[in-house]
PDB file of N, CA and C in Angstrom:
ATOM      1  N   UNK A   1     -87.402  32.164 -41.656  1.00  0.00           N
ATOM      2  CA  UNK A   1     -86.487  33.184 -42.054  1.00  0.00           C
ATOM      3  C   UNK A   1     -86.825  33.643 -43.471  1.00  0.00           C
ATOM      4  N   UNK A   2     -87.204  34.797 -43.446  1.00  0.00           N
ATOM      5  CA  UNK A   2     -87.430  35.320 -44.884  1.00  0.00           C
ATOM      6  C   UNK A   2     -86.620  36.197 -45.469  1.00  0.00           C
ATOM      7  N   UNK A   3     -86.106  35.875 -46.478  1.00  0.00           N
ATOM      8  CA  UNK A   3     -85.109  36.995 -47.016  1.00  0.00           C
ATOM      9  C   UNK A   3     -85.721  38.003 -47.929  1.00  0.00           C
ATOM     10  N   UNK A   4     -85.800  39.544 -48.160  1.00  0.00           N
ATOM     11  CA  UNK A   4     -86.178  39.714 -49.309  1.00  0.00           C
ATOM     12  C   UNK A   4     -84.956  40.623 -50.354  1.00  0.00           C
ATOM     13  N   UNK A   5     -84.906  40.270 -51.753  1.00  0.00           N
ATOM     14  CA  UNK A   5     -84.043  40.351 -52.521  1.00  0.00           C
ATOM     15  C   UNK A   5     -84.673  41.738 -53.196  1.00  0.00           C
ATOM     16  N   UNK A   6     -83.292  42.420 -53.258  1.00  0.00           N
ATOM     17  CA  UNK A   6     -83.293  43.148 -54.425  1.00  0.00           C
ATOM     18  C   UNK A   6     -83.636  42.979 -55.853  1.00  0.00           C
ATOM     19  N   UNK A   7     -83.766  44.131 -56.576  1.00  0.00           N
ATOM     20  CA  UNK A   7     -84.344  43.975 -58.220  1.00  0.00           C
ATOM     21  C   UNK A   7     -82.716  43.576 -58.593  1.00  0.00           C
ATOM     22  N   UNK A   8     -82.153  44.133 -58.478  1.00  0.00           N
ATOM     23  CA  UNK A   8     -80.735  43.893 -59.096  1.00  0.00           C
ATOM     24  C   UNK A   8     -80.422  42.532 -58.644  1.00  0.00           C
ATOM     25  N   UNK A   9     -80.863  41.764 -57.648  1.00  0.00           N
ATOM     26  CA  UNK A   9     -80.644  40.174 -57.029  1.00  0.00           C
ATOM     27  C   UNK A   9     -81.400  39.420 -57.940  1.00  0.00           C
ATOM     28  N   UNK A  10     -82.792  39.994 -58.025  1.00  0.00           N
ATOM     29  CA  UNK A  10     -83.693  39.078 -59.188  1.00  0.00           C
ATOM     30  C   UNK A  10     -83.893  38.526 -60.570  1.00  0.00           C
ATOM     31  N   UNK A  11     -82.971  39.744 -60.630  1.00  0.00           N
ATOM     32  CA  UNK A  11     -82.760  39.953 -62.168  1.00  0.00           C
ATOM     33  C   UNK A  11     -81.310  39.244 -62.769  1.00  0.00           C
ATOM     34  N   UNK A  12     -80.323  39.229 -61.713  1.00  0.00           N
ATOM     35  CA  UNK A  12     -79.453  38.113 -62.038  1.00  0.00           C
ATOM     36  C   UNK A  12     -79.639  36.487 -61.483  1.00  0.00           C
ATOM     37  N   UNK A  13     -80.572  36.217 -60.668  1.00  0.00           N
ATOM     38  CA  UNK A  13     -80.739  35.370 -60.820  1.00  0.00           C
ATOM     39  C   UNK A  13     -81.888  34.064 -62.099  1.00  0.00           C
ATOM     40  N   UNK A  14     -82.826  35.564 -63.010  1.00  0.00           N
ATOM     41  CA  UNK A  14     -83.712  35.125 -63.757  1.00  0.00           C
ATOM     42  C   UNK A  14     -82.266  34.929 -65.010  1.00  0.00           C
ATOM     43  N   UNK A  15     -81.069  35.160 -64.830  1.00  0.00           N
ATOM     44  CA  UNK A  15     -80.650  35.294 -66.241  1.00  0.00           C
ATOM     45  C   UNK A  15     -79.645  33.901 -65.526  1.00  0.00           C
ATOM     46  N   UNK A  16     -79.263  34.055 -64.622  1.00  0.00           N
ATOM     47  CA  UNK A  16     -78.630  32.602 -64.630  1.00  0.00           C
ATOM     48  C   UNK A  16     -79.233  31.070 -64.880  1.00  0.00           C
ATOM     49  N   UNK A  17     -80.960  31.426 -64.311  1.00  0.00           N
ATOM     50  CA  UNK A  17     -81.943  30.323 -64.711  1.00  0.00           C
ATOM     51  C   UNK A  17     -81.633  30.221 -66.156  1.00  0.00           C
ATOM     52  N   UNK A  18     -82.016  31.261 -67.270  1.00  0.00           N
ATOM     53  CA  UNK A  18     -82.165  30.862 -68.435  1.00  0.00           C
ATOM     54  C   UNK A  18     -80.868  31.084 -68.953  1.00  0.00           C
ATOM     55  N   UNK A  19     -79.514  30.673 -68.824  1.00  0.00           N
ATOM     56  CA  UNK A  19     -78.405  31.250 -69.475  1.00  0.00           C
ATOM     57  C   UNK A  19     -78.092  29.501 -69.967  1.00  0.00           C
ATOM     58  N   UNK A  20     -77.368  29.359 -71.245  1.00  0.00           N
ATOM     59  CA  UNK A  20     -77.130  27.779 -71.343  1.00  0.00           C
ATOM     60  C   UNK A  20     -75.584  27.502 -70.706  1.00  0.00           C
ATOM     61  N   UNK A  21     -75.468  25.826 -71.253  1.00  0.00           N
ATOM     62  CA  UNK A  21     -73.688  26.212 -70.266  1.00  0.00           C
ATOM     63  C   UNK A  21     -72.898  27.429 -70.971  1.00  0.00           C
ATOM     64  N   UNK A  22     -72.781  27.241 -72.092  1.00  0.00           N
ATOM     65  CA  UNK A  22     -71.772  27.803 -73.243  1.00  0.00           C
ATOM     66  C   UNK A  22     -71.826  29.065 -72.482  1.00  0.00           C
ATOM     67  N   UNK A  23     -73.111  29.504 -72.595  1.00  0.00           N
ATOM     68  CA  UNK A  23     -72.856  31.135 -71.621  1.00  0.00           C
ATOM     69  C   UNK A  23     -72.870  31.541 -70.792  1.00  0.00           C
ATOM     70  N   UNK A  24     -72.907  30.605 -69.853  1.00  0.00           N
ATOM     71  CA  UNK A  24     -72.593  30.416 -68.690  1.00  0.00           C
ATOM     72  C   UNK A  24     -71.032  30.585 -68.883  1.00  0.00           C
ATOM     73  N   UNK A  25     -70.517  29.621 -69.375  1.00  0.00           N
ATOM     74  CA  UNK A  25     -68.776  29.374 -69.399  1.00  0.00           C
ATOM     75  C   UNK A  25     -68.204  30.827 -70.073  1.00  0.00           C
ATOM     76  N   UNK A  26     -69.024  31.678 -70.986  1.00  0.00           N
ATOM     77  CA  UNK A  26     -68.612  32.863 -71.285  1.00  0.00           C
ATOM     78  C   UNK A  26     -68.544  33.812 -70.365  1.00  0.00           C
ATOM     79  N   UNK A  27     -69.531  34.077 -69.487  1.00  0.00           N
ATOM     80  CA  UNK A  27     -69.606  35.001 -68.597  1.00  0.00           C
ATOM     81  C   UNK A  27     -68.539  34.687 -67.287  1.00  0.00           C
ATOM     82  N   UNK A  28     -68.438  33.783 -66.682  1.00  0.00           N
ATOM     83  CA  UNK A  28     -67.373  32.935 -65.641  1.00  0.00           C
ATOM     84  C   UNK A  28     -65.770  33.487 -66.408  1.00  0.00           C
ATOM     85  N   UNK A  29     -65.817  33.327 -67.242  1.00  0.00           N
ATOM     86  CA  UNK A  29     -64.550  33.528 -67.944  1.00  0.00           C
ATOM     87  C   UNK A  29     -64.170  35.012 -68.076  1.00  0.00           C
ATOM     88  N   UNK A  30     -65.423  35.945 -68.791  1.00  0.00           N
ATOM     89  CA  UNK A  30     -65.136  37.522 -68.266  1.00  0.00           C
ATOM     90  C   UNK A  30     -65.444  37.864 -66.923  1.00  0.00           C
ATOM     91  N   UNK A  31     -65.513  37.286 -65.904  1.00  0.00           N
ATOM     92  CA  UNK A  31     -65.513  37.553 -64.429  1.00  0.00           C
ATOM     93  C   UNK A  31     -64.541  37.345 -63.786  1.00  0.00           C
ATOM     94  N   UNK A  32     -63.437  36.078 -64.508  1.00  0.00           N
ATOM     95  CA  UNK A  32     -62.656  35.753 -63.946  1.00  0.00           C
ATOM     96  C   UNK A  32     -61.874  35.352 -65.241  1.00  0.00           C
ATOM     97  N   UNK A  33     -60.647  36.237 -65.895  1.00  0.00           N
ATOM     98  CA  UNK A  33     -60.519  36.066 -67.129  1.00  0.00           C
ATOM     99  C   UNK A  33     -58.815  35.234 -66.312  1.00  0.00           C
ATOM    100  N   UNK A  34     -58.595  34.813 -65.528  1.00  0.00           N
ATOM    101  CA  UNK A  34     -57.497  34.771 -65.390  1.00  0.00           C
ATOM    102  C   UNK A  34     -57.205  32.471 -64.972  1.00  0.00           C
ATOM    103  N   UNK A  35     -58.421  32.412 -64.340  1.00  0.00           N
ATOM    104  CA  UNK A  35     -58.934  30.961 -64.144  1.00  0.00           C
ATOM    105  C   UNK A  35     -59.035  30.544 -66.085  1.00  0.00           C
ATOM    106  N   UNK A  36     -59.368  30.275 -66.834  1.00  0.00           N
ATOM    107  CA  UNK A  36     -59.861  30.088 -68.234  1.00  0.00           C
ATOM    108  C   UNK A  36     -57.668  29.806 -68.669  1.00  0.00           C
ATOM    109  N   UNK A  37     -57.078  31.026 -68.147  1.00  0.00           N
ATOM    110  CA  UNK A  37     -56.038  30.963 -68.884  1.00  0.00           C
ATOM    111  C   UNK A  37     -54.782  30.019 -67.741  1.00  0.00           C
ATOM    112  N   UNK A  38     -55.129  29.734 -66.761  1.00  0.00           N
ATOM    113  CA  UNK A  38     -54.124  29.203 -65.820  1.00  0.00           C
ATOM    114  C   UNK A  38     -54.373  27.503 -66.181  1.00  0.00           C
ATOM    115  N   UNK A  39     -56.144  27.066 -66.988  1.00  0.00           N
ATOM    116  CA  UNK A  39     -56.429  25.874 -66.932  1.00  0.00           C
ATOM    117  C   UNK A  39     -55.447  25.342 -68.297  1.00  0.00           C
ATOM    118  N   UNK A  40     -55.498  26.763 -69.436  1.00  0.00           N
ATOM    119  CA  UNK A  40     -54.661  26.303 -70.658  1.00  0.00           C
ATOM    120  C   UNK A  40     -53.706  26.340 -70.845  1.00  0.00           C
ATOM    121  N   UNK A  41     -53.069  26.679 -69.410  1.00  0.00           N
ATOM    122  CA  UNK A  41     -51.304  26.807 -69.546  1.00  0.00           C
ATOM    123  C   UNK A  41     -51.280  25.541 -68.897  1.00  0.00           C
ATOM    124  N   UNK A  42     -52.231  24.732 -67.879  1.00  0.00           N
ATOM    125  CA  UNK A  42     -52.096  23.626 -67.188  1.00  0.00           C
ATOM    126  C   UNK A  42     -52.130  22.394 -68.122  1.00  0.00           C
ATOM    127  N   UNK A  43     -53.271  22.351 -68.903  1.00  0.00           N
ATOM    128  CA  UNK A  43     -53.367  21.428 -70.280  1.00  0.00           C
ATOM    129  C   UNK A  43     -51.990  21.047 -71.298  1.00  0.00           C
ATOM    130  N   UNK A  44     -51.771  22.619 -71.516  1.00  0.00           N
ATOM    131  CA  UNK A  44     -50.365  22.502 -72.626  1.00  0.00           C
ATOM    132  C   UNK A  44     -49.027  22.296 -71.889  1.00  0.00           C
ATOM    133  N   UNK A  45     -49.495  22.508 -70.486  1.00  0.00           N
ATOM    134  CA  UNK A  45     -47.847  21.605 -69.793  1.00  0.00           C
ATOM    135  C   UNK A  45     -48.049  20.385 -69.675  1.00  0.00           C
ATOM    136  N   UNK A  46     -49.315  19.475 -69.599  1.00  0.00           N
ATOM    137  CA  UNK A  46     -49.890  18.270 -69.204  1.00  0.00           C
ATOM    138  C   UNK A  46     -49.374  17.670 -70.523  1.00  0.00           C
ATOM    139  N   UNK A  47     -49.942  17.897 -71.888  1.00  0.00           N
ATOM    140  CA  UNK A  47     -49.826  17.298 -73.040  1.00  0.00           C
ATOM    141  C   UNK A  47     -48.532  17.478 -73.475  1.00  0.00           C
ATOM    142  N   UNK A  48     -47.844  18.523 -73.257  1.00  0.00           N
ATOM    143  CA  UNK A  48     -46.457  18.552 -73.519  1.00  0.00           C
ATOM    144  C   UNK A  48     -45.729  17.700 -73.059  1.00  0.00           C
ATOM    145  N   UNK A  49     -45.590  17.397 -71.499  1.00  0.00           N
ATOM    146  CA  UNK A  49     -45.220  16.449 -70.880  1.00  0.00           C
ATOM    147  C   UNK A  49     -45.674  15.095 -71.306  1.00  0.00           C
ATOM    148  N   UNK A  50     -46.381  14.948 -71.431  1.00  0.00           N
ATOM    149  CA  UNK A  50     -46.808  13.646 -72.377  1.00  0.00           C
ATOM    150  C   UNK A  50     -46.317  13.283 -73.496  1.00  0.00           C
ATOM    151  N   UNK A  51     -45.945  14.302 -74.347  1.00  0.00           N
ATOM    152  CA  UNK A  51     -45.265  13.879 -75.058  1.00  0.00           C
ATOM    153  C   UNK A  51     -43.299  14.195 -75.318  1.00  0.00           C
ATOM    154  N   UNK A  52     -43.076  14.930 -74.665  1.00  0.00           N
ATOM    155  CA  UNK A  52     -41.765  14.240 -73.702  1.00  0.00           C
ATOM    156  C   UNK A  52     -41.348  12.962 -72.919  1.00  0.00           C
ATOM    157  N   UNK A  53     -42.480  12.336 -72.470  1.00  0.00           N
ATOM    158  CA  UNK A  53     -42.239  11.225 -72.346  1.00  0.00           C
ATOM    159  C   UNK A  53     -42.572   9.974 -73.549  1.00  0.00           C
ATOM    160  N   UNK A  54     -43.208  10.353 -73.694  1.00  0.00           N
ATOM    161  CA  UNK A  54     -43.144   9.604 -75.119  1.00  0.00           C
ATOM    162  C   UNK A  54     -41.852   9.135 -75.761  1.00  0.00           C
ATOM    163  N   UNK A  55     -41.439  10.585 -75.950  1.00  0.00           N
ATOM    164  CA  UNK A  55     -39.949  11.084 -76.855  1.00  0.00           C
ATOM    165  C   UNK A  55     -39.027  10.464 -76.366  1.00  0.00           C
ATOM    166  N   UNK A  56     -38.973  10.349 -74.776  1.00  0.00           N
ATOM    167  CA  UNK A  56     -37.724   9.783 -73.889  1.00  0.00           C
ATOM    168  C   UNK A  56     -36.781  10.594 -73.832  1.00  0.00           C
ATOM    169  N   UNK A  57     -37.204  11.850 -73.533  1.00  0.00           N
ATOM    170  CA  UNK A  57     -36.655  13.621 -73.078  1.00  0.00           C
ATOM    171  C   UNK A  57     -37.127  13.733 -71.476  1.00  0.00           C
ATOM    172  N   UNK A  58     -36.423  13.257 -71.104  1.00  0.00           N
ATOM    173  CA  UNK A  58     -36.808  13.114 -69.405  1.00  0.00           C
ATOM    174  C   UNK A  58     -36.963  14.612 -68.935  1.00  0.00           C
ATOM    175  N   UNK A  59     -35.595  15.369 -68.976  1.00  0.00           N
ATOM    176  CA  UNK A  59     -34.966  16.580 -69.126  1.00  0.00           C
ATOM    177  C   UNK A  59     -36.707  17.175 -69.418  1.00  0.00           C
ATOM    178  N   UNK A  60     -36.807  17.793 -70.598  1.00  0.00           N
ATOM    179  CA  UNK A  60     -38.349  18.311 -71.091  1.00  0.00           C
ATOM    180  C   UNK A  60     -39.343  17.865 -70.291  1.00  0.00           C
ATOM    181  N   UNK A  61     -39.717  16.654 -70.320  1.00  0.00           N
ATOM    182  CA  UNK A  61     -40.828  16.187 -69.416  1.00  0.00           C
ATOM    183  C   UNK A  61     -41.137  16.308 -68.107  1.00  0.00           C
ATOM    184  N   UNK A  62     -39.675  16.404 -67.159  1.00  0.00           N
ATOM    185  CA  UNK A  62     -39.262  17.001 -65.551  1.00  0.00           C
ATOM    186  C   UNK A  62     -40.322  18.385 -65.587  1.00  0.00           C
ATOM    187  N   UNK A  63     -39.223  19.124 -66.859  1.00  0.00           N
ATOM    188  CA  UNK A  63     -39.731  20.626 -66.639  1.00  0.00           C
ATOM    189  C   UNK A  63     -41.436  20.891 -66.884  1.00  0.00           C
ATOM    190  N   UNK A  64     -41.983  20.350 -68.034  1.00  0.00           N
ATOM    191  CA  UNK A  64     -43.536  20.297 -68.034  1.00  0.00           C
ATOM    192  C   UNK A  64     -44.311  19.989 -66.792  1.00  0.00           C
ATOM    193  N   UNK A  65     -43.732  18.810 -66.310  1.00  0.00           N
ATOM    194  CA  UNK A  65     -44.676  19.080 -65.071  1.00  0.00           C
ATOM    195  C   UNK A  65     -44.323  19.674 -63.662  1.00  0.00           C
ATOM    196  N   UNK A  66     -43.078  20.757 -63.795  1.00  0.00           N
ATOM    197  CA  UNK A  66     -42.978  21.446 -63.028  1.00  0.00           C
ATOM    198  C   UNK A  66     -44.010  22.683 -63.216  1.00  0.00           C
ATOM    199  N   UNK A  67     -43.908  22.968 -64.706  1.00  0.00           N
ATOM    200  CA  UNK A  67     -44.422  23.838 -65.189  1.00  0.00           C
ATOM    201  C   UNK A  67     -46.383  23.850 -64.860  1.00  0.00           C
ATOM    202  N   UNK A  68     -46.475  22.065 -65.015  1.00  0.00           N
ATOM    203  CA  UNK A  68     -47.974  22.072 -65.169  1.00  0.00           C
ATOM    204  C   UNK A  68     -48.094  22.300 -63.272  1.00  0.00           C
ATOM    205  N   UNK A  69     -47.411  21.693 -62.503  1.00  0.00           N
ATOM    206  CA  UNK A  69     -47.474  22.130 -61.105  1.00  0.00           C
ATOM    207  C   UNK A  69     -47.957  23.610 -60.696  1.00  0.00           C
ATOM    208  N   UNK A  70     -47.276  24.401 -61.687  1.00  0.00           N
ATOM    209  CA  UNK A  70     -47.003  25.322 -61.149  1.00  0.00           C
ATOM    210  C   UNK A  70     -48.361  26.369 -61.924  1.00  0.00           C
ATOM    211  N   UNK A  71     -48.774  25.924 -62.890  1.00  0.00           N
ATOM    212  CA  UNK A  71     -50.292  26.157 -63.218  1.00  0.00           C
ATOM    213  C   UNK A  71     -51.319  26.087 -62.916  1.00  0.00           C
ATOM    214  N   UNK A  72     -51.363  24.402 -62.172  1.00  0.00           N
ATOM    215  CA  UNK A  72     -52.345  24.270 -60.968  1.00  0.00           C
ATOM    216  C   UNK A  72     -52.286  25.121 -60.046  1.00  0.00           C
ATOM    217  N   UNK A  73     -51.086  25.703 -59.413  1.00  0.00           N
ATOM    218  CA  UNK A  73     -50.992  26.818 -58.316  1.00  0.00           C
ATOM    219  C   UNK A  73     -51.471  28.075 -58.436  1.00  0.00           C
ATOM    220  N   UNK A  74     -51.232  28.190 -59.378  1.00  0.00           N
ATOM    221  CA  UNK A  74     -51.885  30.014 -60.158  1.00  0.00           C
ATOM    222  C   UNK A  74     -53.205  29.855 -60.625  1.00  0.00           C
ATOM    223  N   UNK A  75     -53.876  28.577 -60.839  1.00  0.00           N
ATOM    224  CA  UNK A  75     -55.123  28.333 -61.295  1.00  0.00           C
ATOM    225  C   UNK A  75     -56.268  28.446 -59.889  1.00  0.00           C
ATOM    226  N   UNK A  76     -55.519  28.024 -59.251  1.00  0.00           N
ATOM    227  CA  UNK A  76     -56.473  27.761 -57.699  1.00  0.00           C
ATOM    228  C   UNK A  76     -56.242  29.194 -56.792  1.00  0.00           C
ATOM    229  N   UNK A  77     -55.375  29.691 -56.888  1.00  0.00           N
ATOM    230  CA  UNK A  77     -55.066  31.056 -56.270  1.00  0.00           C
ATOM    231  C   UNK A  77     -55.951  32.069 -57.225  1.00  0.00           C
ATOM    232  N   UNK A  78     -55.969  32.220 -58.710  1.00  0.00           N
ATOM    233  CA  UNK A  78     -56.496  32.809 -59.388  1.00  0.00           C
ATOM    234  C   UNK A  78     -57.969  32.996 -58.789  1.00  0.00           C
ATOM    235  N   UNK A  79     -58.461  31.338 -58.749  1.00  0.00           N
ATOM    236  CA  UNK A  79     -59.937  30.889 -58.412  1.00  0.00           C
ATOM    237  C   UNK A  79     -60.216  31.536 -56.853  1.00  0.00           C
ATOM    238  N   UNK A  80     -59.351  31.299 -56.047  1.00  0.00           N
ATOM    239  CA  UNK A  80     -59.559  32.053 -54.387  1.00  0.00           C
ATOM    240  C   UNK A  80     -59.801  33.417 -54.861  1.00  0.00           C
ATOM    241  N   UNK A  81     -58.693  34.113 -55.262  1.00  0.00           N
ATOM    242  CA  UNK A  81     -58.606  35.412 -55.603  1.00  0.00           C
ATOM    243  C   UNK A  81     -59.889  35.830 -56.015  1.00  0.00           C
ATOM    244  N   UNK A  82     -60.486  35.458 -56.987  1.00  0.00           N
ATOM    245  CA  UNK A  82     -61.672  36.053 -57.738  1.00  0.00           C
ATOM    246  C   UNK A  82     -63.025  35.871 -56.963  1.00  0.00           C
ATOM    247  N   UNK A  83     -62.676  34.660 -56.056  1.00  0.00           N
ATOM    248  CA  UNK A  83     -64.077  34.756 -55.181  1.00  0.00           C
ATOM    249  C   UNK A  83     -63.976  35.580 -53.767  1.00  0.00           C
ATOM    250  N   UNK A  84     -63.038  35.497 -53.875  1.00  0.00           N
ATOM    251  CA  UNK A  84     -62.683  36.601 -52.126  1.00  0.00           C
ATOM    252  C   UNK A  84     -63.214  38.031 -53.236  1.00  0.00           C
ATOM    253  N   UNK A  85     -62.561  38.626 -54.091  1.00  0.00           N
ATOM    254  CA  UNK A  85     -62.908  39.718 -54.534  1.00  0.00           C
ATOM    255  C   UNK A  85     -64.487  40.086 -54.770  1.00  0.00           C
ATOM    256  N   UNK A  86     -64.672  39.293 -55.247  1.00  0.00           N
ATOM    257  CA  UNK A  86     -66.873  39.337 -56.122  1.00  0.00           C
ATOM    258  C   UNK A  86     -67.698  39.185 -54.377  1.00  0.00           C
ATOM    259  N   UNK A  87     -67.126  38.406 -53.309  1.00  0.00           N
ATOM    260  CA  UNK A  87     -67.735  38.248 -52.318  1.00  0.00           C
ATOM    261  C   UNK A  87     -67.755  39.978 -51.567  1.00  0.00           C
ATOM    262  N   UNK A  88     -65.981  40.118 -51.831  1.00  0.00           N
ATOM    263  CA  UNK A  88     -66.473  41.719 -51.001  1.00  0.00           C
ATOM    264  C   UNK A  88     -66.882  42.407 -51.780  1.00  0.00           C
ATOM    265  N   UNK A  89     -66.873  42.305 -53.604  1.00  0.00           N
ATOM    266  CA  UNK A  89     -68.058  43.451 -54.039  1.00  0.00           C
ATOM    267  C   UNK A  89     -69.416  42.925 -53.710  1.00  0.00           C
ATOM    268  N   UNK A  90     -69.476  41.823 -53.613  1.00  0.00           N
ATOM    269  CA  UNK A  90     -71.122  41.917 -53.211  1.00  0.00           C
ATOM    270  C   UNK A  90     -71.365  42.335 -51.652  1.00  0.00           C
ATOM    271  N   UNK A  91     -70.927  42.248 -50.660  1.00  0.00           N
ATOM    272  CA  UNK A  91     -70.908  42.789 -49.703  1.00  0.00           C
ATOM    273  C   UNK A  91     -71.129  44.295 -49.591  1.00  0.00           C
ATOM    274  N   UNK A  92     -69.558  45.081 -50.755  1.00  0.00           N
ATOM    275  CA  UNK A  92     -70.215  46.283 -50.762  1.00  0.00           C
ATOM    276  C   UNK A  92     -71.652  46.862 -50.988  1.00  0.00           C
ATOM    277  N   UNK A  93     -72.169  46.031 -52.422  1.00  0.00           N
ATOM    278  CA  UNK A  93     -73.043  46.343 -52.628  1.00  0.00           C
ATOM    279  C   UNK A  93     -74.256  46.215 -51.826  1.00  0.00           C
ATOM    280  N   UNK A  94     -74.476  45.189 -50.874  1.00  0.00           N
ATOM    281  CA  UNK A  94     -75.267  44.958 -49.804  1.00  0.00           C
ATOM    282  C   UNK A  94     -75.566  46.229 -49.174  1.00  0.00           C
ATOM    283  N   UNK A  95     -74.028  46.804 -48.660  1.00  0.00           N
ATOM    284  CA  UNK A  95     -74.000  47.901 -47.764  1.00  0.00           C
ATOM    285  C   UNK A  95     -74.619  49.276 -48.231  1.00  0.00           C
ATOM    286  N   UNK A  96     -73.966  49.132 -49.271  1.00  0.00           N
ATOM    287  CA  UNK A  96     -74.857  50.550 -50.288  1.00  0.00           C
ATOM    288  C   UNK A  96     -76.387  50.682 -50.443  1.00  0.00           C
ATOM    289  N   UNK A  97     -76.731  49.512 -50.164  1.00  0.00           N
ATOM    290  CA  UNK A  97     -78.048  49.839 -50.254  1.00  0.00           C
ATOM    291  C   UNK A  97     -79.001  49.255 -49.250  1.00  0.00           C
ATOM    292  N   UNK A  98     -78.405  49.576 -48.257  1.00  0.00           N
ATOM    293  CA  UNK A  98     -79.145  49.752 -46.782  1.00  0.00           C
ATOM    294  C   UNK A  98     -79.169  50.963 -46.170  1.00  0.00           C
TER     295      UNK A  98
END
């Protein structure tokens, strides 16, 4: 089975070879600016809650990890969301240029 790739296929894949993590993690983040911010609302309900319990604020600490629950949920939907979307633009783009 031979596939053959587009210039526009080749050319993002020569930049993902040489991209480091850091920019890697930059570009992921403007592709999907919404995953980056669901992980830091998940963190600051995690550590918050942590330290509500600490405190012995049950009350506060309940709500943090309702809160961090509910970050994980928007974090993973965010993450579906953005790959269902980039899959049918790449699809479009498939189509466009056949």
């Amino acid at each position: 089975m031979d596939r053959s790739y587009t210039r526009e296929e080749l050319d993002k894949m020569r930049e993902t070879q040489e991209e480091s993590a850091l920019d890697r993690i930059k570009r992921k983040s403007r592709e999907e600016p919404l995953v980056p911010a669901g992980v830091a609302v998940t963190c600051f309900a995690l550590v918050a809650a942590t330290v509500g319990v600490r405190k012995g604020n049950k009350a506060y600490a309940n709500s943090m990890f309702k809160l961090r629950v509910a970050a994980q949920g928007f974090t993973v939907v965010a993450m579906l969301g953005g790959s269902l979307y980039y899959s049918y633009k790449e699809s479009q783009t498939k189509a466009s240029h056949k």
